[in-house]
CSV table of C-alpha atoms and ligand atoms in Angstrom, one decimal:
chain,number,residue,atom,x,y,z
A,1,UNK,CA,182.0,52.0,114.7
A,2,UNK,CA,183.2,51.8,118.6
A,3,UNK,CA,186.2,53.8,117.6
A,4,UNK,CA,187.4,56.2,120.1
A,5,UNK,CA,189.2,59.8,119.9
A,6,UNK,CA,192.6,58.0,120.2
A,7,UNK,CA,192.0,55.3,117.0
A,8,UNK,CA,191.0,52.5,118.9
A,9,UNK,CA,188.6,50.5,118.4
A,10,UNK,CA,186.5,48.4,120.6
A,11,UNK,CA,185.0,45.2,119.7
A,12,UNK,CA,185.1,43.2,123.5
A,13,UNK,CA,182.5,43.7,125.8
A,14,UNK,CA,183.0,42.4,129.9
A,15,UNK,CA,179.7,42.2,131.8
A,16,UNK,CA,179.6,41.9,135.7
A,17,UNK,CA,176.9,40.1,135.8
A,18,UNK,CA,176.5,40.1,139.9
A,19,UNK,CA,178.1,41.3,142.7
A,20,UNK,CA,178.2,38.4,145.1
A,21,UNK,CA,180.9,35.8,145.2
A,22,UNK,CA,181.2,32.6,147.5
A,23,UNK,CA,185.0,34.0,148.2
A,24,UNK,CA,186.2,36.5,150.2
A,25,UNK,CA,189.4,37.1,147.9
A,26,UNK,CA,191.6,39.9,150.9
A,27,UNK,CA,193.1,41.3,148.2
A,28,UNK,CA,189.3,42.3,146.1
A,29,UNK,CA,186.8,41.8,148.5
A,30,UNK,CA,187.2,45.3,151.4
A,31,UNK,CA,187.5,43.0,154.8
A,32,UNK,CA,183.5,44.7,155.8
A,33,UNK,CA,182.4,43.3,153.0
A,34,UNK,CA,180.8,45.4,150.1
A,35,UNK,CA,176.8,46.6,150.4
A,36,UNK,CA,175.3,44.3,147.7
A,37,UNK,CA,172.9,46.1,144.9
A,38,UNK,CA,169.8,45.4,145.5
A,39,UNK,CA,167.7,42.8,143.3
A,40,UNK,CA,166.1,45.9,141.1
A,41,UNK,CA,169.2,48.1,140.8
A,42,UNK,CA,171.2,44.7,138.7
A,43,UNK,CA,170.4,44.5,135.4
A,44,UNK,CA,168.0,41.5,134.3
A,45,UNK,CA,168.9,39.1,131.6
A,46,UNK,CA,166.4,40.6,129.4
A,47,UNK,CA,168.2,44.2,129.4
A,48,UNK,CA,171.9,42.7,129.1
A,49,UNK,CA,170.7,40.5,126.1
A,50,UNK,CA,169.0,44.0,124.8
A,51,UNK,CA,172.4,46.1,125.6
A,52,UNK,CA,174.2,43.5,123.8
A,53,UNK,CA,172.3,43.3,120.8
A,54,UNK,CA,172.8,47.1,120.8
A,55,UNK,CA,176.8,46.8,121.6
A,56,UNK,CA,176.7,44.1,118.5
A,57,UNK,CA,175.5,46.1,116.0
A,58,UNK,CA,178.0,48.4,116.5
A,59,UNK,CA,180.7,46.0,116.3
A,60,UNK,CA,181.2,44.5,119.7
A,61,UNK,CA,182.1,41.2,118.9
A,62,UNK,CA,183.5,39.3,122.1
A,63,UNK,CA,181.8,38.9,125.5
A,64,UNK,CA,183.3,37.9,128.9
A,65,UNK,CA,180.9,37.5,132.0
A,66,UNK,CA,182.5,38.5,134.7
A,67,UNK,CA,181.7,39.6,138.3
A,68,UNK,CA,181.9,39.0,141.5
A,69,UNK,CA,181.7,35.3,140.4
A,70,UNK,CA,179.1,35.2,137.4
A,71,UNK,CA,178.4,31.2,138.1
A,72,UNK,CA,176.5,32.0,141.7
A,73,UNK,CA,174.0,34.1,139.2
A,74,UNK,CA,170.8,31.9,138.7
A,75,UNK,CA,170.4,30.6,134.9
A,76,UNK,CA,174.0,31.6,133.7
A,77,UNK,CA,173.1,29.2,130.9
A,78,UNK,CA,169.9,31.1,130.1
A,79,UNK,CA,172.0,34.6,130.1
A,80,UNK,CA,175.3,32.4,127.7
A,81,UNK,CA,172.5,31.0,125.3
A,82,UNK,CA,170.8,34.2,124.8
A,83,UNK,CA,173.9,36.1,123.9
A,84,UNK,CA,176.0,33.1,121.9
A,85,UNK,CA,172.6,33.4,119.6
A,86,UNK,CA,172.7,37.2,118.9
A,87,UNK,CA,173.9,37.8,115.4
A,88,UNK,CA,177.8,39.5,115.4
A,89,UNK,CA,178.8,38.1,118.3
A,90,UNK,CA,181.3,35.3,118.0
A,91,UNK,CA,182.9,34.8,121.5
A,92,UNK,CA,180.6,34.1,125.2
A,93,UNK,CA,183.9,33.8,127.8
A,94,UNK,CA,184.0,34.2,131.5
A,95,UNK,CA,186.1,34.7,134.1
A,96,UNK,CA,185.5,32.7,137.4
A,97,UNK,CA,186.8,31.3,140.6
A,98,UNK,CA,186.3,27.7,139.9
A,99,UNK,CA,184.4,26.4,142.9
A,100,UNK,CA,181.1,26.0,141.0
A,101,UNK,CA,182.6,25.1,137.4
A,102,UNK,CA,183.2,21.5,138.1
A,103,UNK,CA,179.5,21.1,138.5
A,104,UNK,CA,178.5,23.7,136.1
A,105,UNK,CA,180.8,24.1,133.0
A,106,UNK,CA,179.3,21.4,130.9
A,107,UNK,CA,176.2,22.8,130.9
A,108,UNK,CA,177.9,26.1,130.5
A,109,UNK,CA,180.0,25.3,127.3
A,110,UNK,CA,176.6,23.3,125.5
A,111,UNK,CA,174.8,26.5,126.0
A,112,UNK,CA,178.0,28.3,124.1
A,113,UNK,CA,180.3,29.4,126.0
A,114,UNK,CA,183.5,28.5,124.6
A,115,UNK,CA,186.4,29.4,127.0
A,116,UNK,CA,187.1,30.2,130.9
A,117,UNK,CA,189.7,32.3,132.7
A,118,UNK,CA,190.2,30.7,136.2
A,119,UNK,CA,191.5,32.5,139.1
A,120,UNK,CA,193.5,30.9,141.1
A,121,UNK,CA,196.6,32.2,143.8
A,122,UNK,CA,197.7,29.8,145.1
A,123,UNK,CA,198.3,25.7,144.9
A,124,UNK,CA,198.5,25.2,148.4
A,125,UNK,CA,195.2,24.6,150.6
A,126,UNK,CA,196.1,26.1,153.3
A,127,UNK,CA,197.2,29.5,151.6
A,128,UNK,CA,194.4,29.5,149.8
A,129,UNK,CA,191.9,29.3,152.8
A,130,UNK,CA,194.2,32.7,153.8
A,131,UNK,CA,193.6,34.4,150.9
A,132,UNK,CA,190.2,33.5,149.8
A,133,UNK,CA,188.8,33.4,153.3
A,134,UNK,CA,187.5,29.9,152.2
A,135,UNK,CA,187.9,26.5,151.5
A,136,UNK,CA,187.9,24.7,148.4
A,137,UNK,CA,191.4,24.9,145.9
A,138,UNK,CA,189.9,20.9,145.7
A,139,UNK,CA,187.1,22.0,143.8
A,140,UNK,CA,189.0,24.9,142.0
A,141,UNK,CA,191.8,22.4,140.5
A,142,UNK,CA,188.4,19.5,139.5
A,143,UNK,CA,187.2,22.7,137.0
A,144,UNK,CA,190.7,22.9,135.4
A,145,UNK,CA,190.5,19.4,134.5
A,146,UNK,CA,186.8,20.0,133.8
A,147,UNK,CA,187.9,22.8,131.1
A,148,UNK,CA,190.6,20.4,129.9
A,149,UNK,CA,188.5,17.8,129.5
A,150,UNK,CA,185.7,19.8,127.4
A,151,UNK,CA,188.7,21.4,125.0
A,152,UNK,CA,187.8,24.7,126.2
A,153,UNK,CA,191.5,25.8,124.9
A,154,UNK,CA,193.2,27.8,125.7
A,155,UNK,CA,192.5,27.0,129.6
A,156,UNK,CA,193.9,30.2,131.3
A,157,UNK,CA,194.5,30.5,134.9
A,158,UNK,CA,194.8,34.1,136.7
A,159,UNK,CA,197.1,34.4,139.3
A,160,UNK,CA,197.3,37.8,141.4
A,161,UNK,CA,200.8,37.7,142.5
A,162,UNK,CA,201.7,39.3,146.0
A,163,UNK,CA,205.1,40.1,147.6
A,164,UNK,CA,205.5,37.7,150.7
A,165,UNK,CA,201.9,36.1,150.2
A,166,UNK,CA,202.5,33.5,146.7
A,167,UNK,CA,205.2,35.1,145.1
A,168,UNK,CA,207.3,31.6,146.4
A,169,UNK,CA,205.0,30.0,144.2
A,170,UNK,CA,206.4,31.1,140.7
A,171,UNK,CA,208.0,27.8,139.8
A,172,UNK,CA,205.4,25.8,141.0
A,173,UNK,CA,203.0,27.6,138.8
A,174,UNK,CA,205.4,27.1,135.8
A,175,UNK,CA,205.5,23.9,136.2
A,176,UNK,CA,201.6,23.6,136.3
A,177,UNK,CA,201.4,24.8,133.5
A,178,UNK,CA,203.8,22.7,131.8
A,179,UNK,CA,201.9,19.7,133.2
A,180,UNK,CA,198.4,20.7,132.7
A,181,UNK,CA,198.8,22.1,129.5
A,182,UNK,CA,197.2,25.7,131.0
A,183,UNK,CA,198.4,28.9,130.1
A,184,UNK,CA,199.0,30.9,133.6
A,185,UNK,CA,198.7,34.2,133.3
A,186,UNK,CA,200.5,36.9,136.2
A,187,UNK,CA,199.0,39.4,137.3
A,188,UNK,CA,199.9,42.5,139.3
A,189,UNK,CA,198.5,43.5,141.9
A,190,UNK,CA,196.2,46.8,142.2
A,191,UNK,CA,194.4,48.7,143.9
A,192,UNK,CA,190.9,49.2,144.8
A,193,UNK,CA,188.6,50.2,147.0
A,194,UNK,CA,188.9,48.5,150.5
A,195,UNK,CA,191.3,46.2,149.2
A,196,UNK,CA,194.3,48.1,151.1
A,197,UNK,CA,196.9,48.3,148.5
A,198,UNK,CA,200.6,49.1,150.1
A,199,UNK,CA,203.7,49.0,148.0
A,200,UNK,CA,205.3,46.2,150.0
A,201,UNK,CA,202.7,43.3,148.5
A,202,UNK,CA,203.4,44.6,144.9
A,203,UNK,CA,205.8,43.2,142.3
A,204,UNK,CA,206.3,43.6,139.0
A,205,UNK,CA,205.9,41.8,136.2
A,206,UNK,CA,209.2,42.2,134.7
A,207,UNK,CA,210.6,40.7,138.3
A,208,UNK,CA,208.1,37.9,137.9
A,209,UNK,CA,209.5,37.3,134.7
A,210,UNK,CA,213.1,37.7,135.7
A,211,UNK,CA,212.9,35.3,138.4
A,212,UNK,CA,211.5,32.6,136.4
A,213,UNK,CA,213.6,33.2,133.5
A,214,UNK,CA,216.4,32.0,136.1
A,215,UNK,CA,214.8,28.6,136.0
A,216,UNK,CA,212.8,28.5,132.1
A,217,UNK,CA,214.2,29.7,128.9
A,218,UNK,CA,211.5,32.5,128.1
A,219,UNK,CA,210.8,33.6,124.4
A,220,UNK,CA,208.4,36.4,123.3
A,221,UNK,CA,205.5,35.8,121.7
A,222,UNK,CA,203.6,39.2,119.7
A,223,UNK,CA,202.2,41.2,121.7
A,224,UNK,CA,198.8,40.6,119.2
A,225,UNK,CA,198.4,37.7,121.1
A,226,UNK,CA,196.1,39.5,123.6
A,227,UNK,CA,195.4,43.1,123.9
A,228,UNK,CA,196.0,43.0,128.1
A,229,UNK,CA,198.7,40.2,128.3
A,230,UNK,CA,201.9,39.8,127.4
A,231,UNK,CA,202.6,36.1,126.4
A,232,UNK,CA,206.0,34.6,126.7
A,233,UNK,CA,206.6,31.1,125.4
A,234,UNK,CA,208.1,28.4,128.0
A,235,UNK,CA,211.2,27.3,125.2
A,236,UNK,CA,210.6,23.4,124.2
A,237,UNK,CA,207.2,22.9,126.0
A,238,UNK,CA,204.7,25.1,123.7
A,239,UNK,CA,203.3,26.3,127.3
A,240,UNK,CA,202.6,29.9,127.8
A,241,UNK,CA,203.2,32.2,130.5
A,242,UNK,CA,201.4,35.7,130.4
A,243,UNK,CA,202.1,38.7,131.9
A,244,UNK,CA,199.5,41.0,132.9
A,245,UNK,CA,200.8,44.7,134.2
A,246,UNK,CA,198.4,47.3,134.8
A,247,UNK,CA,200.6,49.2,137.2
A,248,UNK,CA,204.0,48.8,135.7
A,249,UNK,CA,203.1,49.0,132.2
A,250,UNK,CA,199.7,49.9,131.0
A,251,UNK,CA,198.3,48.3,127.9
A,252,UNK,CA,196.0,51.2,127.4
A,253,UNK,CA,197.0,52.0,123.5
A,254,UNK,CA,195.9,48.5,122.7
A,255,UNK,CA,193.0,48.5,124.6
A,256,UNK,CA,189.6,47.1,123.1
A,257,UNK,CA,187.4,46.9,125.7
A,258,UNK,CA,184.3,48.4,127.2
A,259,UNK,CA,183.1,47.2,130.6
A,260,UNK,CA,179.5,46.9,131.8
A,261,UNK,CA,179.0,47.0,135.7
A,262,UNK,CA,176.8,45.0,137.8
A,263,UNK,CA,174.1,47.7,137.7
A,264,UNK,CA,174.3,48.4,134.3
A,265,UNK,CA,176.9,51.9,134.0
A,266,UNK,CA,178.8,51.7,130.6
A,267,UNK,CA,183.1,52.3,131.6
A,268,UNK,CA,185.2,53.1,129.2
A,269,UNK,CA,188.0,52.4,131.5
A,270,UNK,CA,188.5,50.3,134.1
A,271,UNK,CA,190.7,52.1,136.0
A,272,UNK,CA,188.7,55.6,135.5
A,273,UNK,CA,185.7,56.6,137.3
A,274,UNK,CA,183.8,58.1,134.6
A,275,UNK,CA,180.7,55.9,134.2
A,276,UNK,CA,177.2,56.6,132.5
A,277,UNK,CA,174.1,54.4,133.0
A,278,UNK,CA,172.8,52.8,130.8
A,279,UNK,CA,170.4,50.8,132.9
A,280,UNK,CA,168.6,54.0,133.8
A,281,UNK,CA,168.5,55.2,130.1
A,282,UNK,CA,166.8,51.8,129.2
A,283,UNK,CA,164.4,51.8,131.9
A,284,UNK,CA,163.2,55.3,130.7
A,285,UNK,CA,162.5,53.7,127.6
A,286,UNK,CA,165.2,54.4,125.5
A,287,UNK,CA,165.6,53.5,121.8
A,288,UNK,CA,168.5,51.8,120.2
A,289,UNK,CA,169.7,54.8,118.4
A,290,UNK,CA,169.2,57.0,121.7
A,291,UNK,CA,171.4,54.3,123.7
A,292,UNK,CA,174.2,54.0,120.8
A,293,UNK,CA,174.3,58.4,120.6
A,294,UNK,CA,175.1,57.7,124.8
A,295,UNK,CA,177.6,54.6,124.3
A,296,UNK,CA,179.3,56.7,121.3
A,297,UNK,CA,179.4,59.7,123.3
A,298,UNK,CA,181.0,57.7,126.2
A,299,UNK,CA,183.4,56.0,124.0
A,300,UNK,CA,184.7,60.0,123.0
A,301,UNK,CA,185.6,60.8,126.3
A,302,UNK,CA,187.6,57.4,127.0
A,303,UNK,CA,190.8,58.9,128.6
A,304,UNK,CA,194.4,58.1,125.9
A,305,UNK,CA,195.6,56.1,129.3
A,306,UNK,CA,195.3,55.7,132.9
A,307,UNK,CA,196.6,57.7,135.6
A,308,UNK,CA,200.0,56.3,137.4
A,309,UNK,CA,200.1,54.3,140.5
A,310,UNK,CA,199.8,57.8,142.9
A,311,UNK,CA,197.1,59.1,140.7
A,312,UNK,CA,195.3,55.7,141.3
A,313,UNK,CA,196.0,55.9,144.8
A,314,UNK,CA,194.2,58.8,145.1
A,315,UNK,CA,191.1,58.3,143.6
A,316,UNK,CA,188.7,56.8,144.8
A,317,UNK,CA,187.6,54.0,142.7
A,318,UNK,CA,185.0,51.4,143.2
A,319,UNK,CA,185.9,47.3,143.8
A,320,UNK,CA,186.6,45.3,141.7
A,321,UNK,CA,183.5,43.1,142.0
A,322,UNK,CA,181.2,45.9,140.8
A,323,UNK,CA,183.0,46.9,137.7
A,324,UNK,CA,184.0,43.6,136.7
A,325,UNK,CA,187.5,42.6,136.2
B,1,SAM,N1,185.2,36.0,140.7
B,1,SAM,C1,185.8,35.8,139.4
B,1,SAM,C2,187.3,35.4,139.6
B,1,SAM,O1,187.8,35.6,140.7
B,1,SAM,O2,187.8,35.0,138.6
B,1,SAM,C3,185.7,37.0,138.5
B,1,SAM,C4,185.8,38.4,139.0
B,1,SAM,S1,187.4,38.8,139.6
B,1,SAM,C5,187.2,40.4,140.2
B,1,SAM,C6,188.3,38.9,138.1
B,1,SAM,C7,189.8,38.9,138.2
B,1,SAM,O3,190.3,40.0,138.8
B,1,SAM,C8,190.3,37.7,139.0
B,1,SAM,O4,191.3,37.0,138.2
B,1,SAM,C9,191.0,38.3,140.1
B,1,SAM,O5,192.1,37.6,140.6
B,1,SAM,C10,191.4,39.7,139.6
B,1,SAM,N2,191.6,40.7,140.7
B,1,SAM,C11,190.7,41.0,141.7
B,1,SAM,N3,191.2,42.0,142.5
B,1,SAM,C12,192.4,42.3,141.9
B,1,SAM,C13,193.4,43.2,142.3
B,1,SAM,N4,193.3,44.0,143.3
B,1,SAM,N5,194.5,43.3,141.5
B,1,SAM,C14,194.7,42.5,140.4
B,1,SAM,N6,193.7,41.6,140.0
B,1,SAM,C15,192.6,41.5,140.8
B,2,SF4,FE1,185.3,36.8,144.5
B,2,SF4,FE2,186.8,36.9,142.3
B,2,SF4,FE3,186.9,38.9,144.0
B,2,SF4,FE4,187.9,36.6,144.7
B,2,SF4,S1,188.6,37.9,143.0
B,2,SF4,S2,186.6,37.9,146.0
B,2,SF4,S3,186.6,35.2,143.7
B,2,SF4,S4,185.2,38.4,142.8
């Protein structure tokens, strides 16, 4: 039913479920600091669990928590056993920095979540104090083997790539992943608000890929493997490498997901303002056929793609922490 005016249809659902992280990421987090929502304006389990059950029925069928980091939000577990229980949905994921999941995944996966995304730039401490702002890659590298070690496979890492900041680090992420058995996945880097984008920190994913296919024999893997990445195949060690590239080369005709922001707005796009709330629609008691007429009313406006890098430039769009990435 969550088809849009372009064909596509929508069955994966991210949630920010809070805007606070323990990380001061330079290139997500605005150097001031973001104004956190307060308490009232983020949306309670109880009304994610109840936009889900909506979003279900209509055919959403995989959910990523996202944030900010979504493990410094009390009772995750509640929040992943609630919605691994709702009927239609098949897949609770997340996407974190690691510095809590050592202590936290088990719990995590018994409550049902079945697989993590874990960010991580860099494999050297001190670069990573630079560009989190923090310590702690220790703790970061103990939930990799954490995941490992509860089968949570695929194990994906997410690496924002930056020009002159980790980009020296492409082999030594292959290799990694060759040794860990991980799939690390590139990222380019965009931009946000605050997080002072210039052209001289991007690169692209094709020159991520042509640099390491200088070292690795790279082969192709379908592009079905994952609406957003492109997978390539490390030849003789069944380890994949994916490439994610917003900027350079959209994925938005494969795109099959919604986004739900920290205080509750319904986006269609990551990359595009338009936004409607559907916290406020709840709290003034909407039904569930009133909230699906908004979401499907939403969904027909989803834009066929993006704009370009100037056009993103331009616009003012929030950070990434309260959309959700
Ligand atoms: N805190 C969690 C984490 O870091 O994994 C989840 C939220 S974070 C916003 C989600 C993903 O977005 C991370 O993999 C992060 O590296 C990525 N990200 C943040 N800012 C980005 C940017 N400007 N360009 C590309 N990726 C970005
Ligand atoms: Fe926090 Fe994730 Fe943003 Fe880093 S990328 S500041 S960990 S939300």
């Amino acid at each position: 039913m969550l088809n849009d005016s372009f064909g596509r249809t929508h069955s994966y659902l991210r949630i920010a479920v809070t805007d606070r992280c323990n990380l001061r990421c330079r290139y997500c987090m605005p150097d001031e600091g973001i104004d956190f929502k307060p308490h009232h304006g983020i949306l309670s389990f109880e009304e994610i669990h109840r936009l889900v059950s909506v979003f279900a029925t209509l055919g959403i069928r995989k959910i990523r928590l996202t944030g900010g980091e979504p493990t410094v939000r009390k009772d995750l577990s509640y929040l992943v056993s609630m919605l691994s229980a709702l009927p239609g949905i098949e897949e609770v994921t997340m996407t974190s920095n690691g510095i809590l999941l050592a202590e936290t995944l088990d719990e995590l996966h018994r409550a049902g979540l079945s697989r993590v995304n874990i960010s991580l730039d860099t494999l050297r401490p001190e670069r990573f104090r630079a560009i989190t702002r923090r310590d702690g890659i220790a703790k970061v590298l103990a939930a990799i083997d954490q995941a490992l070690s509860l089968n949570m496979h695929p194990v994906k890492l997410n690496v924002v790539v930056m020009r002159g900041v980790n980009d020296d680090e492409l082999l030594d992420f292959a290799d990694f992943a060759i040794r860990k058995r991980v799939t690390v996945r590139f990222i380019e880097f965009m931009p946000f608000a605050g997080n002072r984008w210039q052209s001289e920190y991007f690169i692209s994913s094709d020159e991520i890929r042509e640099r390491l296919s200088r070292t690795y024999a790279l082969r192709p893997l379908g592009e079905e493997t994952s609406s957003s990445a492109r997978e390539w195949e490390i030849s003789g060690q069944e380890t994949r490498i994916g490439f994610i590239s917003p900027v350079s080369n959209h994925f938005c005709a494969s795109c099959n997901r919604l986004r739900l922001t920290v205080d509750g707005a319904l986006r269609t796009c990551l990359l595009s303002n338009a936004e409607i709330s559907l916290r406020d629609l709840l709290r003034g008691g909407a039904s569930d056929e009133e909230l699906t007429r908004s979401i499907l009313a939403s969904l027909n406006e989803k834009p066929e793609t993006h704009p370009g890098i100037n056009g993103l430039l331009e616009h003012e769009n929030r950070t990434m922490i309260t959309i959700g990435g």
